[in-house]
Coordinates of N, CA and C in Angstrom, one line a residue:
M1 N -19.0 -15.9 47.9 CA -19.2 -15.8 46.4 C -18.3 -14.4 45.5
K2 N -18.4 -13.9 46.0 CA -18.1 -12.3 45.7 C -16.7 -12.5 45.7
K3 N -15.8 -12.9 46.7 CA -14.5 -13.7 46.8 C -14.1 -15.0 45.6
L4 N -14.8 -15.2 45.3 CA -14.7 -16.8 44.1 C -14.6 -15.8 42.8
H5 N -15.5 -14.6 42.6 CA -16.2 -14.0 41.8 C -14.6 -13.6 41.4
L6 N -14.5 -13.1 42.5 CA -12.5 -11.7 42.4 C -11.8 -12.8 41.7
I7 N -11.2 -14.0 42.2 CA -10.3 -15.0 42.3 C -10.3 -15.3 40.7
G8 N -12.0 -15.5 40.2 CA -11.4 -16.0 39.0 C -11.4 -15.2 37.9
L9 N -11.9 -13.9 37.8 CA -11.1 -13.0 37.2 C -10.0 -12.4 36.7
F10 N -9.0 -12.9 38.2 CA -7.8 -12.9 38.5 C -7.3 -13.6 37.4
I11 N -7.6 -15.0 37.8 CA -7.2 -16.0 37.0 C -7.2 -16.3 35.8
F12 N -8.6 -15.1 34.8 CA -8.4 -14.8 33.7 C -7.8 -14.2 33.2
T13 N -7.5 -13.2 33.6 CA -7.4 -11.8 33.3 C -5.4 -12.2 33.4
L14 N -4.9 -13.3 34.0 CA -3.8 -14.1 33.6 C -3.7 -14.7 33.1
V15 N -4.1 -15.6 32.4 CA -4.4 -16.2 31.2 C -3.5 -15.3 30.1
I16 N -4.6 -14.9 29.8 CA -4.9 -12.9 28.9 C -4.0 -12.7 28.5
I17 N -2.7 -12.1 29.4 CA -1.5 -11.5 29.7 C -0.5 -12.4 29.2
V18 N -0.6 -14.4 30.2 CA 0.6 -14.9 29.8 C 0.1 -15.7 27.9
S19 N -1.0 -15.6 27.6 CA -1.5 -16.0 26.7 C -0.9 -15.4 25.4
C20 N -1.3 -14.2 25.8 CA -1.0 -12.9 24.6 C 0.3 -12.6 24.4
G21 N 0.8 -12.4 25.5 CA 2.8 -12.5 25.7 C 3.4 -13.4 25.0
K22 N 4.7 -12.7 24.6 CA 5.7 -13.5 24.0 C 7.0 -13.7 24.8
K23 N 7.8 -14.7 24.8 CA 8.7 -14.8 25.7 C 10.0 -14.4 24.6
T24 N 10.6 -13.5 24.6 CA 11.6 -12.2 23.8 C 13.0 -13.3 24.4
S25 N 13.6 -13.1 23.1 CA 15.6 -13.1 23.5 C 16.4 -12.3 22.6
V26 N 17.1 -12.2 22.9 CA 18.4 -11.1 22.4 C 19.0 -11.3 21.2
K27 N 19.9 -11.8 20.2 CA 20.5 -12.0 19.5 C 21.2 -11.4 19.0
E28 N 22.4 -11.4 18.9 CA 23.6 -11.1 18.0 C 24.5 -11.9 17.2
M29 N 24.6 -11.2 15.9 CA 25.1 -11.3 14.9 C 26.5 -10.8 15.0
H30 N 27.5 -11.4 13.6 CA 28.5 -10.6 13.5 C 29.0 -10.3 12.1
H31 N 30.2 -9.7 11.7 CA 30.1 -9.6 10.5 C 31.2 -11.0 10.2
P32 N 30.6 -11.0 8.7 CA 32.1 -13.2 8.8 C 33.5 -12.3 8.6
G33 N 33.6 -13.5 9.8 CA 35.7 -14.2 9.5 C 35.9 -12.8 10.8
T34 N 34.7 -12.1 11.5 CA 35.4 -11.4 12.8 C 34.4 -11.4 13.7
E35 N 35.1 -11.1 15.0 CA 34.2 -11.3 16.3 C 33.3 -9.8 16.3
I36 N 33.3 -9.0 15.3 CA 33.0 -7.5 15.7 C 31.3 -7.9 15.6
L37 N 30.8 -6.7 16.4 CA 29.2 -7.1 16.6 C 29.0 -6.4 15.0
S38 N 28.1 -7.1 15.0 CA 26.9 -6.8 12.9 C 25.6 -5.8 13.5
E39 N 25.0 -6.6 13.6 CA 23.6 -7.0 14.8 C 23.0 -7.4 15.9
K40 N 21.9 -6.6 16.7 CA 21.8 -7.0 17.3 C 20.2 -6.6 17.5
Y41 N 19.5 -7.3 17.7 CA 17.6 -7.9 18.0 C 17.3 -8.6 19.2
E42 N 16.0 -8.2 19.3 CA 15.1 -8.9 19.9 C 14.3 -9.6 19.5
Y43 N 13.9 -10.6 19.5 CA 12.5 -11.4 18.8 C 12.6 -12.5 19.3
Y44 N 11.2 -13.4 19.0 CA 10.5 -14.9 19.8 C 10.5 -15.1 18.3
T45 N 9.9 -16.5 18.5 CA 10.2 -17.9 17.6 C 9.0 -18.0 17.4
D46 N 7.9 -17.9 16.5 CA 6.2 -17.8 16.5 C 6.2 -19.8 16.9
E47 N 5.0 -20.6 16.4 CA 4.6 -21.4 16.7 C 5.4 -22.6 15.5
N48 N 6.1 -21.5 14.5 CA 6.1 -22.8 13.2 C 7.9 -22.6 13.0
G49 N 8.2 -22.4 14.6 CA 9.6 -22.5 14.0 C 10.3 -21.1 13.7
K50 N 9.6 -19.9 13.1 CA 10.4 -18.3 12.5 C 10.3 -18.0 13.4
E51 N 11.7 -17.1 12.8 CA 12.6 -16.0 13.7 C 11.5 -14.6 13.3
I52 N 10.9 -14.3 14.8 CA 9.9 -13.1 14.2 C 11.5 -11.5 15.2
K53 N 11.4 -10.7 14.8 CA 11.6 -9.4 15.2 C 10.7 -9.1 16.2
N54 N 11.1 -8.5 17.5 CA 10.2 -8.0 17.9 C 10.5 -7.2 18.8
G55 N 10.6 -5.7 18.5 CA 11.6 -5.0 20.1 C 12.7 -4.8 19.7
F56 N 13.7 -4.2 20.4 CA 14.6 -3.5 19.9 C 15.7 -4.1 19.2
Y57 N 15.8 -3.7 18.1 CA 17.2 -3.2 16.5 C 18.3 -2.6 16.8
E58 N 19.6 -3.5 16.3 CA 20.7 -2.7 16.6 C 21.3 -3.0 15.4
Y59 N 22.3 -2.5 13.9 CA 22.7 -2.5 13.6 C 24.3 -1.7 13.5
Y60 N 25.9 -2.3 13.4 CA 27.0 -1.7 13.6 C 27.7 -2.4 12.1
N61 N 28.3 -1.2 11.7 CA 29.3 -1.2 10.9 C 30.8 -1.7 11.2
E62 N 31.1 -2.2 10.2 CA 32.4 -3.2 10.2 C 33.5 -2.5 10.8
S63 N 33.3 -1.4 11.5 CA 34.3 -0.3 12.7 C 33.8 -1.2 14.0
G64 N 32.6 -1.9 13.8 CA 31.5 -2.0 15.1 C 31.4 -0.5 15.9
K65 N 30.8 0.1 15.0 CA 29.7 1.5 15.3 C 28.7 1.3 15.2
L66 N 28.1 1.7 16.0 CA 26.5 1.9 15.9 C 25.7 2.9 14.4
S67 N 25.3 2.1 13.8 CA 24.9 2.5 12.4 C 23.4 3.2 12.0
T68 N 22.6 1.9 12.7 CA 20.9 2.0 13.1 C 20.6 1.4 13.6
K69 N 19.7 2.1 14.3 CA 18.9 1.6 15.3 C 17.2 1.6 15.1
G70 N 16.4 0.7 15.4 CA 15.0 1.2 15.7 C 14.5 0.0 16.4
K71 N 13.2 -0.2 16.2 CA 12.3 -1.2 16.6 C 11.6 -2.1 16.1
Y72 N 11.2 -3.2 16.3 CA 10.3 -3.8 15.6 C 9.4 -4.5 16.2
K73 N 7.9 -5.0 15.3 CA 6.8 -5.2 15.9 C 6.5 -6.1 15.0
K74 N 6.5 -7.4 15.7 CA 6.7 -8.6 14.5 C 7.0 -8.6 13.1
N75 N 8.2 -8.4 13.1 CA 9.2 -8.2 12.1 C 8.4 -6.8 11.0
L76 N 8.0 -5.8 11.9 CA 7.8 -4.5 10.8 C 8.5 -3.7 11.5
R77 N 8.9 -2.5 10.6 CA 9.8 -1.9 11.6 C 8.7 -0.1 11.9
V78 N 8.8 -0.3 12.9 CA 7.9 0.8 13.5 C 8.6 1.9 14.7
G79 N 7.9 2.7 14.8 CA 8.0 4.4 15.6 C 9.2 4.5 14.8
N80 N 10.5 5.2 16.2 CA 11.3 6.2 15.5 C 12.4 5.2 15.2
W81 N 13.2 5.9 14.0 CA 14.1 5.4 13.8 C 15.7 6.0 13.3
E82 N 16.6 5.7 13.6 CA 17.8 7.1 13.6 C 18.8 5.8 12.9
K83 N 19.2 6.4 11.7 CA 21.0 6.1 11.4 C 21.9 7.2 11.8
Y84 N 23.8 6.6 11.3 CA 24.6 7.4 12.6 C 25.4 7.7 11.2
H85 N 26.3 8.7 11.6 CA 28.0 9.3 10.7 C 28.8 8.0 11.2
E86 N 29.9 8.0 10.6 CA 31.3 7.3 11.0 C 31.5 8.0 12.1
N87 N 31.2 9.3 12.3 CA 31.6 9.7 13.6 C 30.7 9.6 14.8
G88 N 29.9 9.5 15.0 CA 28.6 8.7 15.9 C 27.2 10.1 15.7
A89 N 28.0 11.0 14.6 CA 26.6 12.4 14.4 C 24.9 11.2 14.0
V90 N 24.3 11.5 14.4 CA 23.1 11.6 13.1 C 22.8 11.5 12.2
R91 N 22.5 10.5 11.1 CA 22.5 10.8 9.6 C 21.3 11.2 9.3
S92 N 20.2 10.5 10.1 CA 19.1 10.4 10.1 C 18.4 10.0 10.9
I93 N 16.8 10.6 10.7 CA 15.8 10.7 11.5 C 14.6 10.4 10.6
A94 N 13.7 9.2 11.8 CA 12.6 8.9 10.5 C 11.6 7.8 11.2
I95 N 10.4 7.9 10.9 CA 9.4 7.3 11.7 C 8.8 6.3 10.6
F96 N 8.5 5.5 11.2 CA 7.9 4.4 10.7 C 6.5 3.7 11.0
K97 N 5.6 2.8 10.1 CA 4.6 2.7 10.4 C 4.1 1.3 10.0
N98 N 4.1 0.2 10.4 CA 3.7 -1.1 10.2 C 4.5 -1.2 8.7
D99 N 5.5 -0.9 9.0 CA 6.9 -1.1 8.3 C 7.3 -0.1 6.5
S100 N 6.5 1.0 6.8 CA 6.1 2.7 5.4 C 6.8 3.3 6.7
L101 N 7.8 4.6 5.7 CA 8.2 5.5 6.3 C 6.4 6.8 6.3
N102 N 6.4 7.5 7.5 CA 5.3 7.5 8.0 C 5.2 9.1 9.2
G103 N 5.3 10.1 8.3 CA 6.0 11.5 9.2 C 6.8 11.8 8.7
P104 N 7.4 13.0 10.0 CA 9.0 13.7 9.0 C 9.7 12.9 9.2
Y105 N 10.3 12.9 8.3 CA 12.2 12.5 7.6 C 13.3 14.1 7.6
E106 N 14.1 13.5 8.5 CA 15.1 14.4 8.9 C 16.4 14.0 8.7
A107 N 17.6 14.6 7.2 CA 18.5 13.8 6.9 C 19.9 15.0 7.7
F108 N 21.0 14.5 8.1 CA 21.9 16.0 8.6 C 23.4 15.8 7.5
Y109 N 24.4 16.5 8.2 CA 25.4 16.1 7.4 C 26.1 15.8 8.7
Q110 N 27.1 15.6 8.3 CA 28.2 15.2 9.8 C 28.3 16.0 11.1
D111 N 28.6 17.8 10.4 CA 28.3 18.6 11.4 C 27.2 19.1 12.1
G112 N 26.3 17.7 12.1 CA 24.9 18.0 12.5 C 23.9 18.9 11.8
T113 N 24.4 19.8 11.2 CA 23.3 21.0 10.3 C 22.3 19.9 9.1
T114 N 21.1 20.6 9.0 CA 20.2 19.7 8.2 C 20.4 19.6 6.4
K115 N 20.2 18.0 6.2 CA 20.8 18.1 4.5 C 19.5 18.2 3.9
S116 N 18.2 17.7 3.9 CA 17.0 17.5 4.2 C 16.1 17.2 4.8
T117 N 14.5 17.7 4.4 CA 13.9 17.3 5.1 C 12.9 17.2 4.4
I118 N 11.2 16.4 4.7 CA 10.5 15.9 3.8 C 9.5 15.1 4.9
M119 N 7.9 15.0 4.1 CA 7.0 14.3 5.6 C 6.7 13.1 3.9
Y120 N 6.8 12.1 5.0 CA 5.6 10.3 4.7 C 4.8 10.1 4.4
K121 N 3.5 10.0 3.8 CA 2.6 8.9 4.0 C 2.3 7.9 3.5
G122 N 2.4 6.8 4.4 CA 2.3 5.6 3.7 C 3.7 5.0 2.4
G123 N 4.6 5.4 3.2 CA 6.0 5.4 2.4 C 5.9 6.1 0.9
K124 N 5.5 6.8 1.0 CA 5.8 8.2 0.2 C 6.2 9.6 0.4
R125 N 6.3 10.0 -0.5 CA 6.7 11.5 0.3 C 5.5 12.6 -0.4
N126 N 4.9 13.6 0.5 CA 3.7 14.1 0.7 C 4.1 15.3 1.0
G127 N 4.0 16.6 0.6 CA 4.9 17.9 1.5 C 5.9 18.2 0.2
A128 N 6.6 19.5 1.4 CA 7.4 19.9 1.0 C 8.4 19.2 1.3
Y129 N 9.1 19.4 0.4 CA 11.1 18.5 0.3 C 11.4 19.8 -0.2
K130 N 12.7 19.7 1.5 CA 14.1 20.6 0.8 C 14.7 20.2 1.4
S131 N 16.6 20.7 0.7 CA 17.5 19.8 0.6 C 17.9 21.0 0.8
F132 N 19.3 20.9 1.4 CA 20.6 22.4 1.8 C 21.7 22.2 1.8
Y133 N 22.7 23.2 0.9 CA 23.9 22.7 1.5 C 24.4 23.2 2.8
Q134 N 25.3 22.6 3.1 CA 26.3 22.4 4.2 C 26.3 23.9 5.0
N135 N 26.2 24.6 4.0 CA 26.2 26.0 4.7 C 25.4 26.5 4.7
K136 N 24.0 25.7 4.8 CA 23.0 25.9 5.4 C 22.1 27.0 4.6
Q137 N 22.1 26.8 3.2 CA 21.8 27.6 1.7 C 20.8 26.9 1.6
L138 N 19.6 27.0 0.7 CA 18.5 26.2 0.6 C 19.1 26.1 -0.9
Q139 N 19.2 24.6 -0.8 CA 19.3 24.4 -2.3 C 18.8 23.7 -3.4
T140 N 17.6 23.2 -2.9 CA 16.5 22.4 -3.7 C 15.1 22.8 -3.2
A141 N 14.1 23.2 -3.4 CA 12.7 23.3 -3.2 C 11.2 22.2 -3.3
I142 N 10.8 21.6 -3.6 CA 9.3 21.2 -4.5 C 8.8 20.7 -3.4
N143 N 7.3 20.5 -3.8 CA 6.2 19.7 -3.5 C 6.5 18.7 -4.1
Y144 N 5.7 17.4 -2.8 CA 5.4 16.2 -3.3 C 3.9 15.4 -2.9
R145 N 3.7 15.1 -4.3 CA 1.6 14.7 -3.9 C 2.0 13.2 -4.2
D146 N 1.8 12.3 -3.1 CA 1.7 11.0 -2.9 C 2.5 10.6 -4.0
G147 N 3.7 10.6 -3.0 CA 5.3 10.5 -4.0 C 5.8 10.8 -5.2
K148 N 5.0 11.6 -5.8 CA 5.1 12.5 -6.9 C 5.4 14.0 -6.7
R149 N 6.8 14.8 -7.7 CA 6.9 15.4 -7.6 C 5.3 16.3 -8.5
E150 N 4.9 17.7 -7.3 CA 4.0 18.6 -8.6 C 4.7 20.1 -8.3
G151 N 4.0 20.7 -8.5 CA 3.9 22.3 -8.7 C 5.3 22.5 -9.4
I152 N 5.9 23.3 -9.3 CA 7.2 24.3 -9.5 C 8.4 23.8 -7.9
Q153 N 9.5 23.3 -8.9 CA 10.9 23.2 -8.7 C 11.8 24.1 -8.4
K154 N 12.7 24.4 -7.4 CA 13.8 25.4 -7.5 C 14.9 25.2 -7.4
N155 N 16.1 25.4 -7.6 CA 17.3 25.1 -7.5 C 18.0 26.0 -7.6
Y156 N 18.9 26.5 -6.2 CA 20.0 27.2 -6.0 C 21.0 26.7 -5.7
A157 N 22.0 28.1 -6.3 CA 23.3 27.5 -5.1 C 23.9 27.8 -4.2
E158 N 25.4 27.9 -4.1 CA 26.0 27.4 -2.5 C 24.9 28.8 -2.4
D159 N 26.0 29.5 -2.8 CA 26.0 31.4 -2.6 C 24.4 31.7 -2.0
G160 N 23.1 31.0 -3.0 CA 21.9 31.3 -2.7 C 21.3 32.1 -3.5
T161 N 22.2 32.2 -5.3 CA 21.3 32.9 -5.7 C 20.7 31.6 -6.9
L162 N 19.5 31.7 -7.6 CA 18.9 30.6 -8.1 C 19.6 30.6 -9.0
L163 N 19.3 29.0 -9.5 CA 19.5 28.5 -10.9 C 18.6 28.1 -11.5
F164 N 17.8 27.4 -11.1 CA 16.2 27.4 -12.0 C 15.2 27.2 -11.8
E165 N 14.5 27.6 -12.7 CA 12.8 26.8 -12.0 C 12.0 25.8 -12.7
K166 N 11.7 24.6 -12.8 CA 10.8 23.8 -13.4 C 9.9 23.6 -12.8
E167 N 9.2 23.6 -13.7 CA 7.6 22.8 -13.6 C 7.3 21.0 -13.5
Y168 N 6.3 20.6 -12.3 CA 6.3 19.3 -12.4 C 4.7 19.1 -12.3
R169 N 4.3 17.8 -13.4 CA 3.3 17.8 -12.5 C 2.7 16.1 -12.8
N170 N 2.2 16.2 -11.9 CA 2.2 14.3 -11.9 C 2.9 13.4 -11.9
G171 N 4.1 14.2 -11.2 CA 6.4 14.0 -11.4 C 6.8 13.7 -12.5
V172 N 6.3 14.1 -13.2 CA 7.2 14.6 -14.5 C 7.5 15.7 -14.8
P173 N 8.2 16.6 -15.2 CA 8.5 17.9 -15.9 C 7.3 18.5 -17.2
H174 N 6.5 19.1 -16.3 CA 4.9 19.5 -17.6 C 4.7 21.4 -17.3
G175 N 5.7 22.4 -17.8 CA 5.0 23.5 -18.0 C 6.2 24.0 -17.9
L176 N 6.8 25.3 -17.3 CA 7.5 26.7 -17.5 C 8.5 26.0 -16.9
Y177 N 9.8 26.3 -17.2 CA 11.1 26.5 -17.1 C 12.1 27.4 -17.4
K178 N 12.8 27.6 -16.4 CA 13.8 29.1 -16.8 C 14.5 29.0 -16.0
S179 N 15.7 29.2 -17.1 CA 17.2 29.1 -15.9 C 18.0 30.5 -15.7
F180 N 18.7 31.0 -14.6 CA 19.2 32.2 -14.4 C 20.7 31.9 -14.5
Y181 N 21.5 33.2 -14.7 CA 22.3 33.6 -14.4 C 23.1 34.1 -13.2
K182 N 24.1 34.2 -12.5 CA 24.3 34.1 -11.2 C 23.8 35.8 -10.6
D183 N 23.3 36.4 -12.0 CA 22.7 38.0 -11.4 C 21.5 38.2 -11.4
G184 N 20.5 37.1 -11.3 CA 19.3 36.5 -11.7 C 18.6 37.4 -12.9
T185 N 19.2 37.1 -14.1 CA 19.3 38.1 -15.6 C 18.5 36.4 -15.7
I186 N 17.7 36.3 -16.8 CA 17.2 35.0 -17.5 C 18.6 34.6 -18.4
K187 N 18.7 33.3 -18.3 CA 19.2 32.8 -19.0 C 18.7 31.7 -20.4
E188 N 17.8 30.9 -20.2 CA 17.2 30.1 -20.8 C 16.0 30.1 -19.9
T189 N 14.5 30.2 -21.2 CA 13.0 30.1 -21.5 C 12.8 28.9 -22.0
G190 N 11.7 27.8 -21.5 CA 11.3 26.6 -22.1 C 10.2 26.5 -21.9
Y191 N 9.6 25.3 -22.9 CA 8.2 24.4 -21.6 C 8.1 23.1 -22.1
Y192 N 7.9 22.4 -21.0 CA 8.4 21.0 -21.3 C 6.3 20.7 -21.2
K193 N 6.4 19.4 -21.8 CA 5.5 19.2 -22.0 C 5.2 17.1 -21.8
L194 N 4.9 17.2 -20.8 CA 4.8 15.2 -20.4 C 6.6 14.8 -20.6
A195 N 7.4 15.7 -19.5 CA 8.7 15.5 -19.5 C 9.6 15.6 -20.8
Q196 N 9.0 16.0 -21.7 CA 9.7 16.5 -23.4 C 9.8 18.0 -23.6
P197 N 11.3 18.7 -24.3 CA 10.9 20.2 -24.4 C 9.9 20.1 -25.5
D198 N 8.9 21.0 -25.4 CA 7.6 21.6 -26.2 C 8.0 23.0 -26.5
S199 N 7.4 23.5 -27.6 CA 7.0 25.1 -28.0 C 8.3 25.3 -28.2
L200 N 8.6 27.1 -27.9 CA 9.6 27.6 -28.2 C 10.8 28.0 -27.2
W201 N 11.8 27.7 -27.3 CA 12.7 27.3 -26.3 C 13.6 28.7 -26.0
T202 N 13.9 30.1 -25.6 CA 14.7 31.1 -26.1 C 16.4 31.1 -24.4
T203 N 17.1 31.4 -25.3 CA 18.4 31.7 -24.6 C 18.6 33.0 -24.7
F204 N 19.8 33.6 -24.0 CA 19.8 34.5 -23.5 C 21.2 35.0 -23.3
N205 N 22.2 36.0 -23.7 CA 23.3 36.4 -22.5 C 22.5 37.2 -21.7
E206 N 24.2 37.6 -20.7 CA 23.6 38.3 -19.4 C 23.3 39.4 -19.7
A207 N 23.2 40.3 -21.1 CA 22.9 41.2 -20.8 C 21.5 41.5 -21.2
G208 N 20.8 40.3 -21.6 CA 19.3 40.1 -21.8 C 19.1 40.0 -23.5
K209 N 19.8 40.0 -24.0 CA 19.8 40.4 -26.0 C 19.6 37.8 -26.3
I210 N 18.7 38.0 -27.3 CA 18.4 36.5 -27.5 C 19.8 36.3 -28.0
M211 N 20.0 35.0 -28.0 CA 21.1 34.6 -28.4 C 20.8 33.4 -29.6
G212 N 19.7 32.4 -29.5 CA 19.0 31.7 -30.3 C 17.5 30.8 -29.5
T213 N 16.9 30.5 -30.6 CA 16.1 30.0 -30.2 C 15.4 28.3 -30.6
T214 N 14.9 27.8 -30.4 CA 14.8 26.3 -30.8 C 13.1 26.1 -30.8
Q215 N 12.6 25.6 -31.6 CA 10.7 25.5 -31.6 C 10.7 23.5 -31.3
Y216 N 10.4 23.6 -30.7 CA 10.0 22.1 -30.4 C 8.1 21.7 -30.7
N217 N 8.3 20.9 -31.5 CA 7.0 20.5 -31.8 C 6.2 18.8 -31.3
Q218 N 5.4 18.5 -31.0 CA 5.3 17.1 -30.4 C 3.8 16.7 -30.6

């Protein structure tokens, strides 16, 4: 009786595995009018005859070089996805969940140095965004909240000097604005209100002398 019970359990488990599994095939496509591979991916055909990407995915450029690789699950991008420069170096690394960016994202120059970094959540930018020049100097720094810029954005020259600061609220310029000369002295100050210049704006020369003022009233 015990033996029959075990056999029945084995058959039941096997039926579940077979019924839940999908037989996949690999498809290759080519760039129009050429024999150059453009796409290669794993898929299965559902009960309606529709092709469903499920498994690895690769895209090749017109030179035949790998441009993108990642993974699909039931036609949705999941897991790690990478893009590549023409020279084969990694262009970007991203993480997808249910076809939306979700997790750290990093982009690179062809020499491998970091170009930008940001976190995604549910397809939207969240947290600190930083971009860099190819010499590794910080170019831009700003925080994102639910896909919108929030707080003070700072932009720098390639030599590392601060160019300007601009305050954002709910994705639009709102608050103080300052720009600077290369020696760090203030070049211009002003204020934004809902993306429009507001209140008093003042410009200075490199010696710190006021060169002009403009009053905005919304």
